[in-house]
Amino acid sequence: MSSEPTNEELWRAVISGENPVWRKGWRLRRMIPSTHRCKNCNAPFDGIGALFMRLTGRGTYNRNPRFCDF
Ligand SMILES: [Zn+2]
């Protein structure tokens, strides 16, 4: 019996929003005003918050503009 989660458990946690790494700061990023946001983590893609998010590695993903590249 291993204590590491299987791939299925990992993806279930990410998709259902239970993964603490992906959820960390979700409410904080929601308070930053913006019209376009990442569908996963609420990172703002325009306005003053976008500059800060790009610096922290949450800029717009170039293959899908609905998500960040975190
Ligand atoms: Zn994101």
Tab-separated table of N, CA, C and O and ligand atoms in Angstrom:
chain	number	residue	atom	x	y	z
A	1	MET	N	0.837	-1.187	0.000
A	1	MET	CA	0.000	0.000	0.000
A	1	MET	C	0.881	1.250	0.000
A	1	MET	O	1.665	1.474	0.894
A	2	SER	N	0.741	2.080	-1.025
A	2	SER	CA	1.507	3.313	-1.071
A	2	SER	C	0.621	4.473	-0.627
A	2	SER	O	-0.590	4.462	-0.805
A	3	SER	N	1.248	5.489	-0.043
A	3	SER	CA	0.474	6.644	0.420
A	3	SER	C	0.361	7.719	-0.658
A	3	SER	O	-0.378	8.675	-0.495
A	4	GLU	N	1.118	7.570	-1.769
A	4	GLU	CA	1.045	8.568	-2.836
A	4	GLU	C	-0.255	8.407	-3.622
A	4	GLU	O	-0.693	7.295	-3.882
A	5	PRO	N	-0.879	9.510	-4.003
A	5	PRO	CA	-2.130	9.421	-4.754
A	5	PRO	C	-1.890	8.918	-6.179
A	5	PRO	O	-0.845	9.188	-6.769
A	6	THR	N	-2.848	8.195	-6.700
A	6	THR	CA	-2.749	7.723	-8.078
A	6	THR	C	-3.051	8.892	-9.009
A	6	THR	O	-3.508	9.954	-8.579
A	7	ASN	N	-2.801	8.699	-10.279
A	7	ASN	CA	-3.092	9.748	-11.264
A	7	ASN	C	-4.569	10.119	-11.250
A	7	ASN	O	-4.931	11.290	-11.349
A	8	GLU	N	-5.424	9.113	-11.108
A	8	GLU	CA	-6.872	9.373	-11.101
A	8	GLU	C	-7.266	10.236	-9.903
A	8	GLU	O	-8.026	11.193	-10.040
A	9	GLU	N	-6.707	9.939	-8.727
A	9	GLU	CA	-7.006	10.729	-7.526
A	9	GLU	C	-6.484	12.158	-7.663
A	9	GLU	O	-7.142	13.112	-7.246
A	10	LEU	N	-5.294	12.287	-8.271
A	10	LEU	CA	-4.714	13.614	-8.470
A	10	LEU	C	-5.587	14.477	-9.376
A	10	LEU	O	-5.900	15.632	-9.046
A	11	TRP	N	-5.999	13.916	-10.514
A	11	TRP	CA	-6.814	14.690	-11.460
A	11	TRP	C	-8.192	14.995	-10.896
A	11	TRP	O	-8.753	16.055	-11.142
A	12	ARG	N	-8.749	14.051	-10.128
A	12	ARG	CA	-10.054	14.309	-9.501
A	12	ARG	C	-9.961	15.501	-8.557
A	12	ARG	O	-10.838	16.363	-8.530
A	13	ALA	N	-8.862	15.590	-7.783
A	13	ALA	CA	-8.665	16.703	-6.846
A	13	ALA	C	-8.491	18.021	-7.591
A	13	ALA	O	-8.998	19.055	-7.162
A	14	VAL	N	-7.779	17.987	-8.722
A	14	VAL	CA	-7.557	19.225	-9.490
A	14	VAL	C	-8.862	19.709	-10.100
A	14	VAL	O	-9.226	20.883	-9.994
A	15	ILE	N	-9.610	18.794	-10.730
A	15	ILE	CA	-10.836	19.179	-11.433
A	15	ILE	C	-11.943	19.583	-10.463
A	15	ILE	O	-12.672	20.540	-10.707
A	16	SER	N	-12.046	18.906	-9.345
A	16	SER	CA	-13.103	19.237	-8.392
A	16	SER	C	-12.732	20.429	-7.511
A	16	SER	O	-13.556	20.901	-6.734
A	17	GLY	N	-11.492	20.925	-7.612
A	17	GLY	CA	-11.094	22.096	-6.851
A	17	GLY	C	-10.632	21.785	-5.446
A	17	GLY	O	-10.558	22.659	-4.606
A	18	GLU	N	-10.304	20.519	-5.164
A	18	GLU	CA	-9.849	20.155	-3.819
A	18	GLU	C	-8.340	20.213	-3.677
A	18	GLU	O	-7.822	20.107	-2.579
A	19	ASN	N	-7.627	20.379	-4.801
A	19	ASN	CA	-6.172	20.415	-4.753
A	19	ASN	C	-5.721	21.709	-4.088
A	19	ASN	O	-5.988	22.791	-4.596
A	20	PRO	N	-5.038	21.648	-2.945
A	20	PRO	CA	-4.683	22.875	-2.215
A	20	PRO	C	-3.707	23.762	-2.963
A	20	PRO	O	-3.721	24.973	-2.789
A	21	VAL	N	-2.854	23.190	-3.812
A	21	VAL	CA	-1.891	24.004	-4.565
A	21	VAL	C	-2.622	24.876	-5.573
A	21	VAL	O	-2.312	26.056	-5.736
A	22	TRP	N	-3.621	24.316	-6.252
A	22	TRP	CA	-4.357	25.066	-7.266
A	22	TRP	C	-5.346	26.031	-6.642
A	22	TRP	O	-5.691	27.037	-7.237
A	23	ARG	N	-5.826	25.735	-5.434
A	23	ARG	CA	-6.821	26.585	-4.786
A	23	ARG	C	-6.194	27.710	-3.976
A	23	ARG	O	-6.886	28.644	-3.598
A	24	LYS	N	-4.903	27.609	-3.684
A	24	LYS	CA	-4.243	28.592	-2.823
A	24	LYS	C	-4.363	29.992	-3.427
A	24	LYS	O	-3.963	30.209	-4.563
A	25	GLY	N	-4.899	30.929	-2.695
A	25	GLY	CA	-5.013	32.309	-3.143
A	25	GLY	C	-6.176	32.567	-4.081
A	25	GLY	O	-6.286	33.647	-4.635
A	26	TRP	N	-7.078	31.619	-4.273
A	26	TRP	CA	-8.195	31.761	-5.218
A	26	TRP	C	-9.085	32.944	-4.836
A	26	TRP	O	-9.410	33.791	-5.666
A	27	ARG	N	-9.448	33.045	-3.558
A	27	ARG	CA	-10.301	34.157	-3.098
A	27	ARG	C	-9.569	35.488	-3.163
A	27	ARG	O	-10.166	36.517	-3.476
A	28	LEU	N	-8.279	35.478	-2.866
A	28	LEU	CA	-7.484	36.710	-2.925
A	28	LEU	C	-7.431	37.230	-4.356
A	28	LEU	O	-7.625	38.426	-4.604
A	29	ARG	N	-7.189	36.339	-5.337
A	29	ARG	CA	-7.125	36.772	-6.732
A	29	ARG	C	-8.486	37.226	-7.237
A	29	ARG	O	-8.575	38.046	-8.140
A	30	ARG	N	-9.555	36.717	-6.642
A	30	ARG	CA	-10.901	37.112	-7.046
A	30	ARG	C	-11.185	38.575	-6.699
A	30	ARG	O	-11.984	39.241	-7.363
A	31	MET	N	-10.529	39.103	-5.668
A	31	MET	CA	-10.768	40.478	-5.228
A	31	MET	C	-10.074	41.487	-6.126
A	31	MET	O	-10.381	42.670	-6.070
A	32	ILE	N	-9.115	41.056	-6.953
A	32	ILE	CA	-8.430	41.967	-7.881
A	32	ILE	C	-9.361	42.240	-9.053
A	32	ILE	O	-9.837	41.305	-9.687
A	33	PRO	N	-9.671	43.524	-9.341
A	33	PRO	CA	-10.620	43.825	-10.413
A	33	PRO	C	-10.084	43.445	-11.785
A	33	PRO	O	-8.938	43.756	-12.107
A	34	SER	N	-10.910	42.768	-12.572
A	34	SER	CA	-10.535	42.368	-13.927
A	34	SER	C	-11.775	41.877	-14.655
A	34	SER	O	-12.733	41.419	-14.030
A	35	THR	N	-11.767	41.981	-15.991
A	35	THR	CA	-12.903	41.473	-16.765
A	35	THR	C	-12.646	40.061	-17.276
A	35	THR	O	-13.582	39.303	-17.449
A	36	HIS	N	-11.368	39.712	-17.520
A	36	HIS	CA	-11.039	38.373	-17.983
A	36	HIS	C	-10.175	37.679	-16.944
A	36	HIS	O	-9.216	38.255	-16.455
A	37	ARG	N	-10.541	36.428	-16.630
A	37	ARG	CA	-9.826	35.684	-15.591
A	37	ARG	C	-9.546	34.260	-16.041
A	37	ARG	O	-10.220	33.724	-16.908
A	38	CYS	N	-8.574	33.648	-15.369
A	38	CYS	CA	-8.282	32.239	-15.590
A	38	CYS	C	-9.457	31.416	-15.050
A	38	CYS	O	-9.967	31.689	-13.966
A	39	LYS	N	-9.882	30.420	-15.814
A	39	LYS	CA	-11.019	29.607	-15.394
A	39	LYS	C	-10.675	28.688	-14.229
A	39	LYS	O	-11.551	28.239	-13.504
A	40	ASN	N	-9.400	28.402	-14.040
A	40	ASN	CA	-8.979	27.515	-12.958
A	40	ASN	C	-8.718	28.249	-11.659
A	40	ASN	O	-9.217	27.860	-10.610
A	41	CYS	N	-7.926	29.318	-11.725
A	41	CYS	CA	-7.417	29.896	-10.483
A	41	CYS	C	-7.822	31.348	-10.284
A	41	CYS	O	-7.379	31.963	-9.326
A	42	ASN	N	-8.647	31.913	-11.175
A	42	ASN	CA	-9.153	33.279	-11.024
A	42	ASN	C	-8.086	34.351	-11.183
A	42	ASN	O	-8.287	35.470	-10.736
A	43	ALA	N	-6.976	34.036	-11.795
A	43	ALA	CA	-5.941	35.054	-12.006
A	43	ALA	C	-6.430	36.056	-13.036
A	43	ALA	O	-6.931	35.669	-14.083
A	44	PRO	N	-6.316	37.369	-12.735
A	44	PRO	CA	-6.776	38.381	-13.696
A	44	PRO	C	-5.845	38.474	-14.897
A	44	PRO	O	-4.628	38.362	-14.751
A	45	PHE	N	-6.418	38.671	-16.075
A	45	PHE	CA	-5.639	38.762	-17.306
A	45	PHE	C	-5.563	40.181	-17.852
A	45	PHE	O	-4.886	40.420	-18.837
A	46	ASP	N	-6.294	41.128	-17.279
A	46	ASP	CA	-6.171	42.516	-17.710
A	46	ASP	C	-6.245	43.427	-16.491
A	46	ASP	O	-6.522	42.979	-15.394
A	47	GLY	N	-5.933	44.694	-16.707
A	47	GLY	CA	-5.928	45.636	-15.608
A	47	GLY	C	-4.608	45.593	-14.852
A	47	GLY	O	-3.628	44.988	-15.296
A	48	ILE	N	-4.600	46.208	-13.683
A	48	ILE	CA	-3.370	46.323	-12.898
A	48	ILE	C	-2.938	44.965	-12.360
A	48	ILE	O	-1.753	44.693	-12.197
A	49	GLY	N	-3.884	44.069	-12.102
A	49	GLY	CA	-3.546	42.756	-11.564
A	49	GLY	C	-2.824	41.861	-12.549
A	49	GLY	O	-2.073	40.976	-12.148
A	50	ALA	N	-3.030	42.099	-13.845
A	50	ALA	CA	-2.395	41.250	-14.857
A	50	ALA	C	-0.878	41.372	-14.810
A	50	ALA	O	-0.167	40.384	-14.976
A	51	LEU	N	-0.388	42.589	-14.570
A	51	LEU	CA	1.057	42.796	-14.487
A	51	LEU	C	1.643	41.976	-13.337
A	51	LEU	O	2.642	41.272	-13.502
A	52	PHE	N	0.988	42.032	-12.187
A	52	PHE	CA	1.466	41.292	-11.030
A	52	PHE	C	1.375	39.782	-11.271
A	52	PHE	O	2.269	39.034	-10.891
A	53	MET	N	0.306	39.340	-11.904
A	53	MET	CA	0.143	37.904	-12.157
A	53	MET	C	1.189	37.387	-13.127
A	53	MET	O	1.677	36.275	-12.995
A	54	ARG	N	1.561	38.220	-14.136
A	54	ARG	CA	2.608	37.813	-15.076
A	54	ARG	C	3.940	37.642	-14.340
A	54	ARG	O	4.704	36.732	-14.635
A	55	LEU	N	4.193	38.511	-13.358
A	55	LEU	CA	5.438	38.420	-12.601
A	55	LEU	C	5.462	37.168	-11.731
A	55	LEU	O	6.518	36.609	-11.470
A	56	THR	N	4.291	36.717	-11.265
A	56	THR	CA	4.234	35.527	-10.422
A	56	THR	C	4.014	34.260	-11.233
A	56	THR	O	3.773	33.206	-10.659
A	57	GLY	N	4.068	34.359	-12.563
A	57	GLY	CA	3.974	33.158	-13.387
A	57	GLY	C	2.567	32.739	-13.729
A	57	GLY	O	2.337	31.574	-14.063
A	58	ARG	N	1.614	33.644	-13.651
A	58	ARG	CA	0.233	33.310	-13.987
A	58	ARG	C	-0.275	34.155	-15.144
A	58	ARG	O	-1.405	34.625	-15.144
A	59	GLY	N	0.562	34.337	-16.160
A	59	GLY	CA	0.147	35.058	-17.357
A	59	GLY	C	-0.772	34.194	-18.203
A	59	GLY	O	-1.016	33.033	-17.896
A	60	THR	N	-1.286	34.748	-19.267
A	60	THR	CA	-2.194	34.008	-20.147
A	60	THR	C	-1.436	32.882	-20.857
A	60	THR	O	-0.363	33.101	-21.407
A	61	TYR	N	-2.017	31.696	-20.847
A	61	TYR	CA	-1.432	30.545	-21.526
A	61	TYR	C	-1.586	30.759	-23.031
A	61	TYR	O	-2.690	31.031	-23.504
A	62	ASN	N	-0.489	30.641	-23.779
A	62	ASN	CA	-0.552	31.010	-25.196
A	62	ASN	C	-1.341	30.015	-26.047
A	62	ASN	O	-1.750	30.342	-27.147
A	63	ARG	N	-1.583	28.802	-25.570
A	63	ARG	CA	-2.349	27.826	-26.356
A	63	ARG	C	-3.841	27.885	-26.064
A	63	ARG	O	-4.645	27.376	-26.837
A	64	ASN	N	-4.205	28.431	-24.895
A	64	ASN	CA	-5.618	28.568	-24.556
A	64	ASN	C	-5.786	29.811	-23.692
A	64	ASN	O	-5.405	29.825	-22.526
A	65	PRO	N	-6.354	30.900	-24.247
A	65	PRO	CA	-6.415	32.170	-23.507
A	65	PRO	C	-7.373	32.143	-22.323
A	65	PRO	O	-7.440	33.123	-21.586
A	66	ARG	N	-8.098	31.067	-22.107
A	66	ARG	CA	-9.009	30.997	-20.956
A	66	ARG	C	-8.296	30.576	-19.690
A	66	ARG	O	-8.864	30.643	-18.605
A	67	PHE	N	-7.031	30.094	-19.822
A	67	PHE	CA	-6.297	29.595	-18.671
A	67	PHE	C	-4.958	30.302	-18.534
A	67	PHE	O	-4.442	30.861	-19.490
A	68	CYS	N	-4.394	30.253	-17.320
A	68	CYS	CA	-3.076	30.819	-17.110
A	68	CYS	C	-2.042	29.721	-17.344
A	68	CYS	O	-2.383	28.550	-17.444
A	69	ASP	N	-0.768	30.126	-17.402
A	69	ASP	CA	0.280	29.137	-17.646
A	69	ASP	C	0.938	28.690	-16.354
A	69	ASP	O	2.110	28.328	-16.337
A	70	PHE	N	0.245	28.694	-15.240
A	70	PHE	CA	0.768	28.228	-13.949
A	70	PHE	C	0.873	26.721	-13.965
A	70	PHE	O	-0.010	26.049	-14.402
B	1	ZN	ZN	-4.905	29.824	-13.642
